[in-house]
Short mmCIF file of C-alpha atoms in Angstrom, two decimals:
data_model
loop_
_atom_site.label_atom_id
_atom_site.label_comp_id
_atom_site.label_asym_id
_atom_site.label_seq_id
_atom_site.Cartn_x
_atom_site.Cartn_y
_atom_site.Cartn_z
CA MET A 86 112.88 95.70 129.53
CA SER A 87 112.38 99.04 127.43
CA GLU A 88 115.16 100.56 129.65
CA ASP A 89 117.53 97.74 129.72
CA VAL A 90 117.31 97.68 124.75
CA ALA A 91 117.55 101.23 125.30
CA ARG A 92 120.47 100.88 127.67
CA GLN A 93 122.54 98.14 125.07
CA VAL A 94 121.25 99.57 121.94
CA ALA A 95 122.83 103.00 122.95
CA GLU A 96 125.73 100.70 123.84
CA TRP A 97 125.73 100.12 120.84
CA VAL A 98 125.63 103.24 118.93
CA ARG A 99 128.66 104.42 120.72
CA ALA A 100 131.04 101.26 119.88
CA ASP A 101 129.59 100.88 116.26
CA PHE A 102 130.11 104.57 115.24
CA GLY A 103 131.16 107.29 118.27
CA LEU A 104 128.75 108.74 119.05
CA ARG A 105 127.80 108.94 123.44
CA LEU A 106 124.39 109.15 123.61
CA MET A 107 122.88 111.59 126.62
CA THR A 108 119.09 110.98 125.84
CA MET A 109 116.70 108.22 124.17
CA GLU A 110 112.92 108.94 123.20
CA ARG A 111 110.93 106.03 121.98
CA VAL A 112 108.59 107.27 118.91
CA THR A 113 105.92 105.23 118.28
CA HIS A 114 104.27 106.34 115.34
CA GLY A 115 104.24 104.38 111.98
CA ALA A 116 103.51 100.75 110.41
CA ASP A 117 106.82 99.16 110.89
CA GLU A 118 106.35 95.90 113.48
CA HIS A 119 109.54 95.54 112.73
CA ALA A 120 111.69 98.23 114.27
CA ARG A 121 112.10 100.17 117.10
CA LEU A 122 113.17 103.67 116.47
CA TRP A 123 114.56 106.45 118.95
CA LEU A 124 114.30 109.65 118.77
CA THR A 125 118.71 110.33 120.63
CA SER A 126 121.02 113.05 121.41
CA THR A 127 124.39 113.45 122.77
CA THR A 128 127.23 115.07 124.50
CA ASP A 129 127.07 118.05 122.26
CA GLY A 130 122.84 117.87 121.70
CA VAL A 131 123.21 116.79 117.95
CA ARG A 132 119.83 114.59 117.57
CA TYR A 133 119.46 111.43 115.84
CA ALA A 134 116.94 108.81 114.95
CA VAL A 135 118.68 104.85 115.99
CA LYS A 136 116.65 102.54 114.41
CA LEU A 137 116.83 98.99 115.56
CA SER A 138 114.99 97.39 112.33
CA GLY A 139 114.36 93.22 112.74
CA GLY A 140 113.11 93.28 109.10
CA GLY A 141 113.56 94.45 105.16
CA THR A 142 116.76 94.43 104.03
CA SER A 143 119.64 96.61 104.02
CA ALA A 144 117.50 98.66 100.95
CA GLY A 145 115.77 101.13 103.23
CA LEU A 146 119.46 102.87 103.64
CA ALA A 147 121.95 102.30 101.01
CA VAL A 148 118.93 104.21 98.61
CA PRO A 149 119.17 107.19 101.09
CA ALA A 150 122.79 107.18 100.30
CA TYR A 151 122.59 107.24 96.74
CA LEU A 152 119.66 110.04 96.04
CA VAL A 153 122.58 112.50 98.62
CA GLY A 154 125.78 110.69 96.58
CA GLN A 155 123.48 111.57 93.83
CA GLY A 156 122.67 115.45 94.35
CA VAL A 157 118.79 115.15 95.55
CA PRO A 158 117.89 117.84 98.23
CA GLY A 159 115.08 116.44 101.17
CA ILE A 160 117.10 112.97 101.69
CA ALA A 161 118.85 112.09 104.90
CA ALA A 162 121.58 110.33 104.40
CA PRO A 163 121.93 107.36 106.76
CA LEU A 164 125.48 107.22 108.96
CA ARG A 165 128.16 105.32 108.26
CA THR A 166 129.59 102.69 110.98
CA ARG A 167 133.66 103.22 112.53
CA ASP A 168 133.90 100.87 109.64
CA GLY A 169 132.15 102.12 107.19
CA ASP A 170 129.09 100.64 106.46
CA LEU A 171 125.43 101.52 107.06
CA SER A 172 124.41 99.78 109.71
CA VAL A 173 125.52 96.93 111.99
CA ASP A 174 123.86 93.24 112.68
CA HIS A 175 123.04 93.11 116.15
CA ASP A 176 121.20 89.26 117.42
CA GLY A 177 120.02 89.32 114.41
CA HIS A 178 118.92 93.81 113.58
CA ARG A 179 120.18 96.14 112.47
CA LEU A 180 120.88 98.46 114.09
CA SER A 181 121.13 102.34 112.24
CA VAL A 182 121.88 106.27 112.74
CA VAL A 183 119.88 108.83 111.02
CA PRO A 184 120.07 112.48 111.66
CA TRP A 185 117.21 113.32 112.88
CA VAL A 186 116.24 116.36 110.62
CA SER A 187 112.69 117.46 112.00
CA ASP A 188 109.62 117.39 114.39
CA GLN A 189 107.11 118.53 112.24
CA ARG A 190 105.52 116.01 109.75
CA ALA A 191 103.64 116.96 106.98
CA LEU A 192 100.80 114.44 108.44
CA ASP A 193 100.35 116.94 111.14
CA GLY A 194 101.08 119.73 109.56
CA PRO A 195 99.86 122.65 108.23
CA MET A 196 102.02 122.18 104.72
CA THR A 197 102.15 125.63 102.77
CA ASP A 198 102.10 125.80 98.93
CA ALA A 199 106.28 125.77 99.25
CA HIS A 200 105.92 122.96 100.89
CA TRP A 201 103.54 121.08 98.45
CA GLN A 202 105.89 122.07 95.47
CA ALA A 203 109.53 121.26 97.19
CA TYR A 204 107.30 117.51 97.78
CA GLY A 205 107.31 117.59 93.98
CA GLU A 206 110.72 118.50 93.57
CA VAL A 207 112.85 115.60 95.69
CA LEU A 208 110.12 113.06 94.09
CA ALA A 209 110.99 114.01 90.57
CA ALA A 210 114.51 114.33 91.84
CA VAL A 211 114.51 110.83 93.02
CA HIS A 212 112.53 109.46 89.86
CA ALA A 213 116.03 111.33 87.41
CA VAL A 214 118.62 109.44 89.31
CA PRO A 215 120.47 106.30 86.87
CA VAL A 216 119.55 103.01 88.37
CA THR A 217 122.69 101.21 89.02
CA ASP A 218 123.07 97.64 89.04
CA GLU A 219 123.64 97.93 92.76
CA LEU A 220 120.27 98.65 93.01
CA SER A 221 118.35 96.85 89.89
CA ARG A 222 120.21 94.26 92.09
CA LEU A 223 118.95 95.51 95.68
CA LEU A 224 115.21 96.51 95.21
CA PRO A 225 112.50 94.38 94.53
CA SER A 226 109.82 95.00 91.51
CA GLY A 227 106.89 97.96 92.27
CA GLY A 228 103.70 95.73 92.26
CA ALA A 229 105.94 92.34 92.31
CA ALA A 230 103.81 90.69 95.05
CA TYR A 231 100.49 91.05 94.00
CA PRO A 232 100.38 87.88 93.88
CA SER A 233 101.01 87.42 97.57
CA ILE A 234 98.30 90.77 98.59
CA VAL A 235 95.80 88.90 96.08
CA ALA A 236 96.19 85.54 97.86
CA ALA A 237 96.14 87.36 101.25
CA THR A 238 92.67 89.09 100.72
CA ARG A 239 91.69 86.23 99.28
CA ALA A 240 92.00 84.56 102.46
CA MET A 241 91.52 86.92 105.00
CA ALA A 242 88.21 87.64 103.25
CA GLU A 243 87.52 83.68 103.47
CA ARG A 244 88.04 83.80 107.13
CA LEU A 245 86.25 87.36 107.89
CA ARG A 246 83.00 85.91 105.86
CA ASP A 247 82.24 82.75 108.09
CA PRO A 248 83.80 84.27 111.85
CA ASP A 249 84.80 81.25 114.63
CA PRO A 250 83.45 81.85 117.51
CA ALA A 251 86.28 80.12 118.82
CA ASP A 252 89.08 82.44 116.83
CA PRO A 253 91.19 84.72 119.65
CA ALA A 254 90.17 87.26 117.50
CA GLY A 255 87.10 87.16 119.74
CA PRO A 256 85.01 90.71 119.99
CA VAL A 257 86.73 92.30 117.21
CA LEU A 258 86.77 89.55 114.53
CA ALA A 259 83.04 90.15 114.16
CA GLU A 260 82.97 93.63 113.92
CA LEU A 261 85.37 93.47 111.00
CA ALA A 262 83.88 90.85 109.32
CA ALA A 263 80.91 93.53 109.50
CA VAL A 264 83.30 95.89 107.88
CA TRP A 265 84.49 93.59 105.18
CA SER A 266 80.64 93.08 104.38
CA THR A 267 79.98 96.32 103.39
CA ALA A 268 82.93 96.26 100.80
CA ALA A 269 82.76 92.13 99.83
CA ASP A 270 82.26 94.23 96.04
CA ARG A 271 84.93 96.15 95.88
CA VAL A 272 87.38 93.77 97.72
CA ARG A 273 86.12 91.90 95.00
CA ALA A 274 86.05 94.01 91.52
CA LEU A 275 90.05 95.46 93.49
CA THR A 276 91.65 91.46 93.26
CA GLY A 277 89.81 90.46 89.64
CA GLU A 278 91.52 94.01 88.04
CA VAL A 279 94.86 93.57 89.83
CA GLU A 280 95.27 90.43 88.35
CA ARG A 281 94.39 91.51 84.93
CA GLY A 282 95.92 94.78 84.58
CA ALA A 283 99.67 92.91 85.80
CA ALA A 284 100.69 92.30 82.63
CA SER A 285 100.19 95.70 81.14
CA LEU A 286 102.91 96.47 83.71
CA ARG A 287 105.42 95.41 81.44
CA ASP A 288 104.82 96.99 78.73
CA GLY A 289 105.36 100.85 80.47
CA PRO A 290 108.57 102.15 80.25
CA ALA A 291 111.90 102.07 81.98
CA PRO A 292 110.99 101.69 85.66
CA VAL A 293 112.61 104.27 87.71
CA VAL A 294 113.38 104.02 91.44
CA CYS A 295 110.22 104.68 93.40
CA HIS A 296 109.82 105.81 97.22
CA GLY A 297 107.04 103.17 97.45
CA ASP A 298 105.37 104.92 100.50
CA PRO A 299 105.88 108.93 99.86
CA HIS A 300 102.38 109.37 102.06
CA LEU A 301 102.93 112.69 104.48
CA GLY A 302 103.60 109.90 107.07
CA ASN A 303 107.37 109.86 105.59
CA LEU A 304 107.58 113.43 104.95
CA LEU A 305 108.93 115.94 106.97
CA LEU A 306 108.92 119.73 107.16
CA GLY A 307 111.05 122.85 107.41
CA ALA A 308 111.38 126.61 107.52
CA GLY A 309 110.93 128.21 104.12
CA GLY A 310 109.38 125.73 102.72
CA ARG A 311 111.91 122.99 103.40
CA VAL A 312 110.40 118.86 103.35
CA TRP A 313 112.53 115.34 104.05
CA LEU A 314 111.25 112.40 102.41
CA ILE A 315 112.32 109.20 105.24
CA ASP A 316 111.71 105.83 105.47
CA TRP A 317 112.80 104.17 102.46
CA ASP A 318 112.28 101.07 103.67
CA ASP A 319 109.54 100.15 100.68
CA ALA A 320 111.89 101.70 98.30
CA VAL A 321 111.04 100.27 94.49
CA LEU A 322 111.95 99.90 91.13
CA ALA A 323 108.66 100.65 89.54
CA PRO A 324 106.74 103.59 86.95
CA PRO A 325 106.65 106.85 88.52
CA GLU A 326 103.04 106.30 88.49
CA CYS A 327 104.03 103.52 91.94
CA ASP A 328 105.12 106.79 93.90
CA LEU A 329 102.23 109.85 92.00
CA MET A 330 99.74 108.04 93.21
CA PHE A 331 99.84 108.98 96.47
CA VAL A 332 99.74 112.27 94.70
CA ARG A 333 97.15 111.67 92.42
CA GLY A 334 95.72 108.90 93.61
CA GLY A 335 94.48 110.01 97.00
CA VAL A 336 94.74 107.63 100.12
CA ARG A 337 91.96 110.56 102.09
CA ALA A 338 91.95 108.91 104.67
CA PHE A 339 95.40 108.79 105.95
CA ALA A 340 96.35 111.97 104.38
CA PRO A 341 94.21 114.76 102.38
CA VAL A 342 95.27 115.56 99.20
CA THR A 343 92.25 118.67 97.55
CA ALA A 344 93.00 119.50 93.74
CA GLY A 345 95.07 122.85 94.19
CA GLN A 346 98.08 120.75 96.72
CA GLN A 347 98.17 118.09 93.94
CA ARG A 348 98.58 121.34 91.30
CA ALA A 349 101.35 122.14 93.56
CA VAL A 350 103.17 119.00 93.32
CA LEU A 351 102.94 118.68 89.79
CA THR A 352 103.89 122.19 89.88
CA GLY A 353 107.18 121.05 91.72
CA TYR A 354 107.68 117.79 90.10
CA GLY A 355 107.90 119.75 85.82
CA PRO A 356 106.27 117.91 83.21
CA ALA A 357 104.48 114.28 83.69
CA ASP A 358 102.67 111.86 81.37
CA ILE A 359 100.94 109.78 84.12
CA ASP A 360 99.51 107.15 82.48
CA PRO A 361 95.56 106.80 84.24
CA ALA A 362 95.73 102.99 83.76
CA ARG A 363 99.11 101.91 85.68
CA LEU A 364 97.97 104.42 88.33
CA ALA A 365 94.73 102.89 89.01
CA TRP A 366 96.30 99.27 89.29
CA PHE A 367 99.16 101.00 91.78
CA LEU A 368 96.39 102.06 93.43
CA ALA A 369 94.61 98.66 93.64
CA VAL A 370 97.18 96.71 94.34
CA ARG A 371 97.91 99.40 97.96
CA ALA A 372 94.27 99.16 98.76
CA LEU A 373 93.68 95.18 99.35
CA ASP A 374 97.90 95.40 100.46
CA ASP A 375 96.48 97.87 103.15
CA LEU A 376 92.88 96.47 103.93
CA SER A 377 94.44 92.97 104.52
CA ASP A 378 97.52 94.02 106.97
CA TRP A 379 95.99 96.13 108.75
CA THR A 380 92.92 94.14 109.42
CA ARG A 381 95.36 90.93 109.85
CA GLN A 382 96.96 92.91 112.47
CA ALA A 383 93.55 94.57 114.39
CA LEU A 384 93.28 90.28 114.81
CA ASP A 385 96.74 89.70 116.06
CA PRO A 386 95.41 88.50 119.70
CA ASN A 387 99.78 89.32 120.30
CA ALA A 388 99.40 92.40 120.17
CA GLU A 389 99.20 95.20 123.02
CA ALA A 390 95.39 96.24 122.69
CA PRO A 391 96.23 99.78 121.86
CA ASP A 392 98.23 99.10 118.25
CA ARG A 393 95.41 96.22 117.53
CA ASP A 394 92.24 99.75 118.30
CA ARG A 395 95.01 101.62 116.06
CA ALA A 396 94.97 99.24 112.78
CA ALA A 397 91.08 98.26 113.61
CA ARG A 398 89.95 101.99 113.49
CA ILE A 399 92.38 102.51 109.85
CA VAL A 400 90.31 99.81 108.26
CA ARG A 401 87.09 101.15 108.20
CA GLY A 402 88.89 104.54 107.33
CA LEU A 403 89.56 102.46 104.42
CA VAL A 404 86.30 101.49 103.61
CA SER A 405 85.38 104.32 103.98
CA PRO A 406 83.32 106.79 101.45
CA VAL A 407 86.56 108.39 101.02
CA GLY A 408 89.01 105.26 101.72
CA LEU A 409 91.33 103.94 100.14
CA VAL A 410 89.39 101.14 98.21
CA THR A 411 86.56 103.63 97.94
CA LEU A 412 89.49 105.53 95.76
CA ALA A 413 91.15 102.66 94.32
CA VAL A 414 88.04 101.58 92.80
CA ALA A 415 86.26 104.83 91.52
CA ALA A 416 89.56 104.97 89.92
CA LEU A 417 89.22 101.80 87.84
CA ARG A 418 86.04 102.77 87.30
CA ASP A 419 87.44 106.07 86.19
CA LEU A 420 89.51 104.08 83.61
CA GLU A 421 86.06 102.28 81.94
CA HIS A 422 84.44 105.00 81.18
CA ARG A 423 87.83 106.88 79.73
CA ARG A 424 88.20 103.25 77.38
#
């Protein structure tokens, strides 16, 4: 079936984008359940990322196209179709093609000081672009989904508080129920703080274009300290802290950032008035979203076993001493000490 899908996609790419693909290799890393991605090469050896997405919006293509037009470095511009569009709809799925700029993910390292500084420069350039009327219509507000995230977290906590032996998730349910029980107080604290702190965002500065998910898994490395920031499906309009929390706040269980690396990023970023309250709030929202969603994926009986195992490992990492849940609680406690 996967070979049939790949052949069909190759035919669509030829018809829609005018590219003849010679090879297609499925790329399996990434957290997007609703997308399929291939590393492809054409008859003249040029490589592209071909993506078939069943979720989200066209923002993941419109934003990088706009950023490249604004001269922002480190962004791969999506190709246009024969009709000048950024994607084509096929059976409810969005087909797009983007140049394959690097094989080396920052998550796999090694990142030099020049890479870290370039990372900050790219974020600064993104945050500095004008917010057009089109972007205002297209992009959601960062953190606006917090009520549904809080609701999903509480629903999952309830499900795991008293596991049903007949639940199709089976033994994984009992295992994750034990994991959640160790973090119950921290999760309750985060949900309460997220609800209490939401109103303060309205008093902040005008929102800017944010990537929304600029962790090292979405950063590619090149020679001479060059970097590319990819996967713009979660782009939002938000305070800069929505992105900068990935540098200042951590997500260490997923991608550790040392104090020296933080300094290199902020050297590239330039002067920044980072608000610790906004930083802590976005960190808390992300911690709850990751915890509830990865748990959902780990308990999905229709998912492949390796995917469920990976999701369960991520959940355990999130509540570990260096995990995002722990970091978010520590950021909120730090905030209390500052007051």
